[in-house]
Structures are given as C-alpha cells and as structure tokens.
mmCIF file of C-alpha atoms and ligand atoms in Angstrom:
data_model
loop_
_atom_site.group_PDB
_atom_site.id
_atom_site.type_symbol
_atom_site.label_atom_id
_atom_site.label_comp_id
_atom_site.label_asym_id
_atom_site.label_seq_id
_atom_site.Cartn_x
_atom_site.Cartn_y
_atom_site.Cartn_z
ATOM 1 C CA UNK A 155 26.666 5.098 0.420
ATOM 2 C CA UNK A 156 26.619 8.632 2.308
ATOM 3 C CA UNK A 157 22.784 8.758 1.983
ATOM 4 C CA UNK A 158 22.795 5.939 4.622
ATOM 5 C CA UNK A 159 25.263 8.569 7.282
ATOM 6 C CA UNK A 160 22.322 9.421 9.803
ATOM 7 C CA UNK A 161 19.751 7.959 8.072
ATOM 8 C CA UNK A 162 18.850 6.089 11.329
ATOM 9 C CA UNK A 163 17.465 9.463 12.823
ATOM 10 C CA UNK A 164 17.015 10.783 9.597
ATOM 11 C CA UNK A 165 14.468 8.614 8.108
ATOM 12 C CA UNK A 166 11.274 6.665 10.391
ATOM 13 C CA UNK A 167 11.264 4.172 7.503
ATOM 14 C CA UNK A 168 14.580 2.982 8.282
ATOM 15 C CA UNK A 169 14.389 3.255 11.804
ATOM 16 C CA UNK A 170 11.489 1.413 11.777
ATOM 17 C CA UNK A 171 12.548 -1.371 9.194
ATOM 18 C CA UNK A 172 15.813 -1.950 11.239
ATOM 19 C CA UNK A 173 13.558 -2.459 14.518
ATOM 20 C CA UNK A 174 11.178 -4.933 12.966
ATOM 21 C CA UNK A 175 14.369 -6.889 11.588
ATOM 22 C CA UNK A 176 16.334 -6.528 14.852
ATOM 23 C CA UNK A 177 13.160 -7.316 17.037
ATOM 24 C CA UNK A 178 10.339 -8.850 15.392
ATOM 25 C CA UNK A 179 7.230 -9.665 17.457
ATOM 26 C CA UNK A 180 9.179 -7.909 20.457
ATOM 27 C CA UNK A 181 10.115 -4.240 19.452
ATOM 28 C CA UNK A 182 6.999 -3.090 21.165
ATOM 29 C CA UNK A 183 8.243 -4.854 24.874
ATOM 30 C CA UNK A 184 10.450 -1.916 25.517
ATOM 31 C CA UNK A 185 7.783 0.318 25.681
ATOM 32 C CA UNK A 186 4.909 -1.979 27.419
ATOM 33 C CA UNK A 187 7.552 -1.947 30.221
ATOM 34 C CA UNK A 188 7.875 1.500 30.179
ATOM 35 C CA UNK A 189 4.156 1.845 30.258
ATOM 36 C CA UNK A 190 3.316 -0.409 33.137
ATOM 37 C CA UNK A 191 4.907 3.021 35.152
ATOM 38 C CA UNK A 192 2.428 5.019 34.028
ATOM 39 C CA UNK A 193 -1.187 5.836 36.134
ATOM 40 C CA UNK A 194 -4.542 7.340 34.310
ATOM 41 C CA UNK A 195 -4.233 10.757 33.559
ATOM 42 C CA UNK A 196 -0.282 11.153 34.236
ATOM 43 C CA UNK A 197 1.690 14.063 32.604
ATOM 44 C CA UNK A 198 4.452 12.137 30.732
ATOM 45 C CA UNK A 199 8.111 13.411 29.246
ATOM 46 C CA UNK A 200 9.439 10.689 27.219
ATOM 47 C CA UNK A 201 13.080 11.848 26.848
ATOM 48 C CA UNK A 202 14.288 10.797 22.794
ATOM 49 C CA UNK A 203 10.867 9.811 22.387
ATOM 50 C CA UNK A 204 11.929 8.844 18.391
ATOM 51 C CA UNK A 205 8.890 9.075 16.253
ATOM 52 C CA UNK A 206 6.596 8.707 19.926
ATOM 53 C CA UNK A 207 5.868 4.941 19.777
ATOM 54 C CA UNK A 208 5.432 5.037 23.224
ATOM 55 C CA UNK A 209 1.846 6.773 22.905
ATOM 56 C CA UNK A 210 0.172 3.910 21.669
ATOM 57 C CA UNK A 211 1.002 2.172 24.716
ATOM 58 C CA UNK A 212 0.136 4.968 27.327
ATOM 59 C CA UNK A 213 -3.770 5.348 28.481
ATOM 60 C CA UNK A 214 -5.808 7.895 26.440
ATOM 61 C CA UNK A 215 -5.951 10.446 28.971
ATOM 62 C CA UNK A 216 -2.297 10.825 30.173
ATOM 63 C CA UNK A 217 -0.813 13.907 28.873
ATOM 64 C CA UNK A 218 2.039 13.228 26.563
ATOM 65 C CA UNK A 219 4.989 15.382 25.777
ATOM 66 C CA UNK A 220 8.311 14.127 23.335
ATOM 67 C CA UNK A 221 11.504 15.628 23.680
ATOM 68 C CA UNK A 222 13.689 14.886 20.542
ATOM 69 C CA UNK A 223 16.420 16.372 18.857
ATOM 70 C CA UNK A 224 16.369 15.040 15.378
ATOM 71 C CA UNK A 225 14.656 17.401 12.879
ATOM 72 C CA UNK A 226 12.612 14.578 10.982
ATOM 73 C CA UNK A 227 11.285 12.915 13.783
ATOM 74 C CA UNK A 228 10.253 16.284 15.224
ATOM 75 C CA UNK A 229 8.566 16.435 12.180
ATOM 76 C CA UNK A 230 6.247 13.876 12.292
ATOM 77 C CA UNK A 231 5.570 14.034 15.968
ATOM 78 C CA UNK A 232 4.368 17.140 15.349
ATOM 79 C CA UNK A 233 2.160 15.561 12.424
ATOM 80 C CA UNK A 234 0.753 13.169 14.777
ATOM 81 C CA UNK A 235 -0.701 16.077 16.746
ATOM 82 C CA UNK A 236 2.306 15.345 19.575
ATOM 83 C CA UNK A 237 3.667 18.205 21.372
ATOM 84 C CA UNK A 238 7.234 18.098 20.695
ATOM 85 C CA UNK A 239 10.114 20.172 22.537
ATOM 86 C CA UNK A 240 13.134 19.785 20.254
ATOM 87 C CA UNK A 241 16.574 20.145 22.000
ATOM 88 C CA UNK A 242 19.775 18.578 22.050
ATOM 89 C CA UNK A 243 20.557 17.191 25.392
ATOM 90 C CA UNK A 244 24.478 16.366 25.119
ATOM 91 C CA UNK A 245 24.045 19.939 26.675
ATOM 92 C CA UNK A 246 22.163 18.715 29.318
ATOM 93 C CA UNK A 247 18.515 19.085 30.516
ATOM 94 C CA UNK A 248 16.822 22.796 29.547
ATOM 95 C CA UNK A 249 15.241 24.421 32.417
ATOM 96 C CA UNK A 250 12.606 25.597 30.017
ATOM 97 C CA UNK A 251 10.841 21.906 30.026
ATOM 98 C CA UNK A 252 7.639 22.128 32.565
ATOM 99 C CA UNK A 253 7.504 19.390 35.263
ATOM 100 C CA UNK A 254 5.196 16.000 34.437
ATOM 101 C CA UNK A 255 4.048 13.225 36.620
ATOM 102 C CA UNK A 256 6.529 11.279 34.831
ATOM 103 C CA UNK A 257 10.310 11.275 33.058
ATOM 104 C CA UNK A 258 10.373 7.823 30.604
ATOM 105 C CA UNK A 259 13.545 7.145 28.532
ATOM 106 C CA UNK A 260 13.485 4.317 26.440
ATOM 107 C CA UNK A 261 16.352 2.523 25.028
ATOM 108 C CA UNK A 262 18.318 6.111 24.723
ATOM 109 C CA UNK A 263 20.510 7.215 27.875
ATOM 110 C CA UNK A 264 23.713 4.970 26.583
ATOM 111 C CA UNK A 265 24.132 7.847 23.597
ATOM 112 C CA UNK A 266 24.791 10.086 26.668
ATOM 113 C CA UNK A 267 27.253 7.979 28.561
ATOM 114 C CA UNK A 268 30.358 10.538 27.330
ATOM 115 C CA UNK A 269 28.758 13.489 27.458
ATOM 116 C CA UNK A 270 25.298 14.606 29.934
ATOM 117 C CA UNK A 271 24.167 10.955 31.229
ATOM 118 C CA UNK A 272 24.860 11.412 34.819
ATOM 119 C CA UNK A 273 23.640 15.114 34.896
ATOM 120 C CA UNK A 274 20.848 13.764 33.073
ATOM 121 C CA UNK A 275 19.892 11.507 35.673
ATOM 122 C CA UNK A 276 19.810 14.036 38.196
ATOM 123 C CA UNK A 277 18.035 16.486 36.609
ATOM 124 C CA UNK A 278 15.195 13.921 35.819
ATOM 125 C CA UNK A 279 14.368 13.500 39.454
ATOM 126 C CA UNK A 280 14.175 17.234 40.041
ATOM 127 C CA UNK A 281 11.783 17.628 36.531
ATOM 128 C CA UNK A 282 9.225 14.697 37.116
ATOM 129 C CA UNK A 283 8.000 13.124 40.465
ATOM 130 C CA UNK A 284 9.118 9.958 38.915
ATOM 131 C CA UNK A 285 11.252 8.532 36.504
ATOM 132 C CA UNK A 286 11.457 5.763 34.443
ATOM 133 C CA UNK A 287 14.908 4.391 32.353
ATOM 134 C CA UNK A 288 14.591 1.281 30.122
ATOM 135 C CA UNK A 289 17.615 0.464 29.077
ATOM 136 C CA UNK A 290 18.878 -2.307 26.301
ATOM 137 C CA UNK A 291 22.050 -3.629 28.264
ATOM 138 C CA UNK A 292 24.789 -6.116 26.604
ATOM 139 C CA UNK A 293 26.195 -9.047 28.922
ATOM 140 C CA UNK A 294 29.634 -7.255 27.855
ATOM 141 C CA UNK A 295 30.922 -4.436 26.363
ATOM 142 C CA UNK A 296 31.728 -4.148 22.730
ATOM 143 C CA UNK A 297 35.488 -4.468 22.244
ATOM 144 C CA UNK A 298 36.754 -0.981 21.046
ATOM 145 C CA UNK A 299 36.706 -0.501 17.608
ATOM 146 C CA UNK A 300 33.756 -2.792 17.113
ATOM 147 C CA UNK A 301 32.476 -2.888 13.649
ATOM 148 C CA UNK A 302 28.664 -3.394 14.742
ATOM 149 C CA UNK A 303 29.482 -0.649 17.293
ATOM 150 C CA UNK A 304 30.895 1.406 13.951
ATOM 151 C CA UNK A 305 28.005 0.966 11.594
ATOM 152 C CA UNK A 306 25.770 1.639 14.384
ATOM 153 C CA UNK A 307 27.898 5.382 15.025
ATOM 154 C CA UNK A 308 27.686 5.964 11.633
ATOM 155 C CA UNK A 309 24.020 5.001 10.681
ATOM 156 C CA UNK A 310 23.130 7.291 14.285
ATOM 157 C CA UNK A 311 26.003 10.017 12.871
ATOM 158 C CA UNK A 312 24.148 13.355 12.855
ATOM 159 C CA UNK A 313 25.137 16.614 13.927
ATOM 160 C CA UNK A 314 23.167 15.817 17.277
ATOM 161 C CA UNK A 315 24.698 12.646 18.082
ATOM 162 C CA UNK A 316 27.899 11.880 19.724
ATOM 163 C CA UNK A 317 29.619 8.447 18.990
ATOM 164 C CA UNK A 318 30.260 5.754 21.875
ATOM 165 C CA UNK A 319 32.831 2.778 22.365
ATOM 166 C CA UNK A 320 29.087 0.395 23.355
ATOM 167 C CA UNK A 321 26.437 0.557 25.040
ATOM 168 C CA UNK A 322 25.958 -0.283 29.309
ATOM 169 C CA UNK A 323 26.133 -3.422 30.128
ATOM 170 C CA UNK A 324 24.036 -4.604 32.903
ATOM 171 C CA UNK A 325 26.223 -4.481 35.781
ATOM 172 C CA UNK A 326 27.692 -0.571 34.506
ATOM 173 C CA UNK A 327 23.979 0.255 34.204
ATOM 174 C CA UNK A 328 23.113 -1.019 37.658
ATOM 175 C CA UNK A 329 26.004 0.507 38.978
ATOM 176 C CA UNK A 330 25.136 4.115 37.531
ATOM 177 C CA UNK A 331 21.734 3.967 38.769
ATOM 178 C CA UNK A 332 22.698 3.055 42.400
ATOM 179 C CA UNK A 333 25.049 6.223 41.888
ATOM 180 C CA UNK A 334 22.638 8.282 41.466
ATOM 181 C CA UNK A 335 19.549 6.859 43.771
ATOM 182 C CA UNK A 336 17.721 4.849 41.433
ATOM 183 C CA UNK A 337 16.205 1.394 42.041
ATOM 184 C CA UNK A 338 17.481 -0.832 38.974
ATOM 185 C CA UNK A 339 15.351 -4.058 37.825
ATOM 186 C CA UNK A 340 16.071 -6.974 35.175
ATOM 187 C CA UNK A 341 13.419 -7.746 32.861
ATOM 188 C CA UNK A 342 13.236 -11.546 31.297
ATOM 189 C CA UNK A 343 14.566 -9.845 28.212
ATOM 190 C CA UNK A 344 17.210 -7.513 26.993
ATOM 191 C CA UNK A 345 16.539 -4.527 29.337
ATOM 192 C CA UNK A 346 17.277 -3.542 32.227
ATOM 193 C CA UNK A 347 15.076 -0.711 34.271
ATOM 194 C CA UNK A 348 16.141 1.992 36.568
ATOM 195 C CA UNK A 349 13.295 3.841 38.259
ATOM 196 C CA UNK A 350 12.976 6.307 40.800
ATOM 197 C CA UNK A 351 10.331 7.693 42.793
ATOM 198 C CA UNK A 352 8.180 4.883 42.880
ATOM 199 C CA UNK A 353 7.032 2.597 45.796
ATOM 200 C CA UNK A 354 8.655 -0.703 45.684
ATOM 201 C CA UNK A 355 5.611 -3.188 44.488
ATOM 202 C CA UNK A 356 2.925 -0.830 44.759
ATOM 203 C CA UNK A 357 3.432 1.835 41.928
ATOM 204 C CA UNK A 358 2.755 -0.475 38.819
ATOM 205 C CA UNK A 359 -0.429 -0.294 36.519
ATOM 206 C CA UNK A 360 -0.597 -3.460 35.314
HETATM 207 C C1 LIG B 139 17.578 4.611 20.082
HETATM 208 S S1 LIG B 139 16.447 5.890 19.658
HETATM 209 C C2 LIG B 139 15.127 5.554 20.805
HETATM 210 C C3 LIG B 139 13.821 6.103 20.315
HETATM 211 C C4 LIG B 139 12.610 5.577 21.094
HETATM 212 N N1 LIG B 139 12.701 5.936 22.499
HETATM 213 C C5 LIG B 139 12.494 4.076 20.927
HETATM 214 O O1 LIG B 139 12.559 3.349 21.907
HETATM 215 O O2 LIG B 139 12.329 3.654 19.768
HETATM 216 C C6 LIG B 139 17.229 7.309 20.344
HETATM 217 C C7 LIG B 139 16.496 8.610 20.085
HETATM 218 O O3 LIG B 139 17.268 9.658 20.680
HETATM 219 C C8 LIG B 139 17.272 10.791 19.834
HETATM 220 N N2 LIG B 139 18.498 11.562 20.122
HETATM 221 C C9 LIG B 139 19.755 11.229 19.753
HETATM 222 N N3 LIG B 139 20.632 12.151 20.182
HETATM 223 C C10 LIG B 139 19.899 13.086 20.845
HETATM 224 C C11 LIG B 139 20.240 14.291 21.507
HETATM 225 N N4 LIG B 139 21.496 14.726 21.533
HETATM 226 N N5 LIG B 139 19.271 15.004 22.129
HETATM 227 C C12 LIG B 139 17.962 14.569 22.068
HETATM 228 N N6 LIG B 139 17.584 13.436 21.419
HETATM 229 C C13 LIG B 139 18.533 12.700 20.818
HETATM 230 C C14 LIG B 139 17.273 10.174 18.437
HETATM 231 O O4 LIG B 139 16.850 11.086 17.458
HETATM 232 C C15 LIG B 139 16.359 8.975 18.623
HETATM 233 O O5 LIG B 139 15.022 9.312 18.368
#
C-alpha cells in the first residue's frame, strides 16, 4: 500500500483517473472558467498548473507559463514543450518569476491555507495585472479527523505538500478574498472564483 503515499502528484495516470471518476463530463469546467479570464495573446502564470490542462483551454497565442512543484508533473510539462518554473510555494512566491498579463490558480490555494495562502494572495496582485482563483469550496468544513480528508493527505503526501484539516468552504473563501481585495463570484457548480484586477462585467472573453 505505500506505493499509493503521493501517488496523487506522483503519477498523471492516477491523477487523472481519480478526476474522470470524481468528475466525469465536468472535470474540464474548472478550467473553462478559468479561461473565460483570459484575452488573445495574454502572458499567463497558472500557479500548480498539475500536468497544464489548462492550455488546451487558453487561445493559441497567449503565452503560457506552469509553476509546479512536483517532480513528475514537471516532467511532463516540460515534455509537452511547456515552460515550467518548479518551486515549492509553502515558502511563498519567488521573486525570480517574471510578471504575466495574468496569475490563474485552479482548484489549488486550499493546500496553502496553513502555511503561504494569504501571502500568496498578495503577492499575485503585485506579479500579474490580474488574477484569477478558482476554487472547489465545500458547503462545510470537514469535521477534523475526516477520513476522506485523511486519504486525500495521504494520497497528496509528498515532501512538497503540507496536510490540511479541509478545504474552504464558500463563505471562509469569500471571506479571505474580501481580506485581501479580491472580488469573489459563485459559479452554478462547485467553485467559487476570486478575481482581481478585472472590470466588473467587462473583462470576460466569452
Ligand atoms: C489539486 S492539484 C491542481 C492541479 C491543476 N490546477 C488542476 O486543476 O487539475 C494541485 C497541484 O498543486 C501542486 N502543488 C502541491 N503542493 C505544491 C507546492 N508546495 N508548491 C507548488 N505546487 C504544489 C501539485 O503538484 C498539483 O499539481
């Protein structure tokens, strides 16, 4: 059974296997949300970009960086032709990363709620001229000791990856984004969507 410690940043197989069972038809909404932020020929960070699914959903012509920290997934971004700046940010945000257009962070800041999250979010708004969060939100949090919470810790449970109680719920992720200046949205789904630097109802592509 210790093969399966990590193996959820380890291996894209499983990550990907776990998303199609967990999400079906929908695993690719997260990122056509995150897309709709994006303009023709943007310079985009996407912030634990995984294995860069988010590409496929961005125009041709935008630039596209990843930022990941596990090893394997570096790996094949790097196969894929992506330019990939690998870094562990429970350390926070490295000044080394050149500005973009635009920060996107899908499904990812909960892992830094302990640690970097809120110096995270302000170091976003100083890297890109905008920012996008999507964020997978629970109506409640996971009592502690959880044993989804648990297998999720230890399927995640890398060298890179610190362990939380749950993820945000809505109102804690609304809340954190008001703290710190961003405009927060609900989707008709799971997520919720903090953005910053955008024009209320004018900045969306599509
Ligand atoms: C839940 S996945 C999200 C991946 C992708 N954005 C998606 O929506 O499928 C979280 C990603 O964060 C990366 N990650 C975890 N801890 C990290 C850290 N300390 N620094 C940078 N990336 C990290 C993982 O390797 C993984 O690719």
């Amino acid at each position: 059974m210790n093969f399966l410690k990590g193996i959820h940043y380890r291996s894209r197989i499983f990550y990907d296997a776990l998303d199609l069972l967990k999400l079906g038809r929908k695993r690719f909404f997260r990122f056509q949300i995150a897309a709709q932020h994006i303009k023709p020929g943007e310079s985009v960070i996407d912030v634990c970009a995984g294995c860069g699914a988010l590409k496929d959903f961005i125009l041709r012509d935008c630039a596209y960086t990843a930022v990941e920290a596990s090893p394997e997934f570096s790996l094949t971004l790097k196969q894929k032709g992506i330019e990939c700046i690998s870094c562990d940010l429970h350390r926070g945000w490295p000044e080394s990363i050149p500005t973009a257009d635009v920060i996107v962070m899908v499904i990812s800041l909960c892992q830094f709620r302990d640690t970097s999250a809120e110096r995270l979010l302000e170091s976003f708004k100083k890297a890109a001229k905008r920012v996008v969060i999507v964020e997978e939100v629970l109506k409640k949090p996971r009592l502690k000791g959880s044993w989804f919470q648990k297998l999720i810790n230890y399927l995640c449970a890398t060298d890179f990856y610190v362990p939380v109680d749950s993820w945000y719920t809505g109102s804690e992720f609304e809340k954190l984004m008001q703290n710190h200046g961003y405009q927060c949205e609900k989707t008709s789904g799971r997520y919720r969507v903090g953005s910053y630097g955008f024009n209320p109802g004018q900045d969306k592509v599509s």
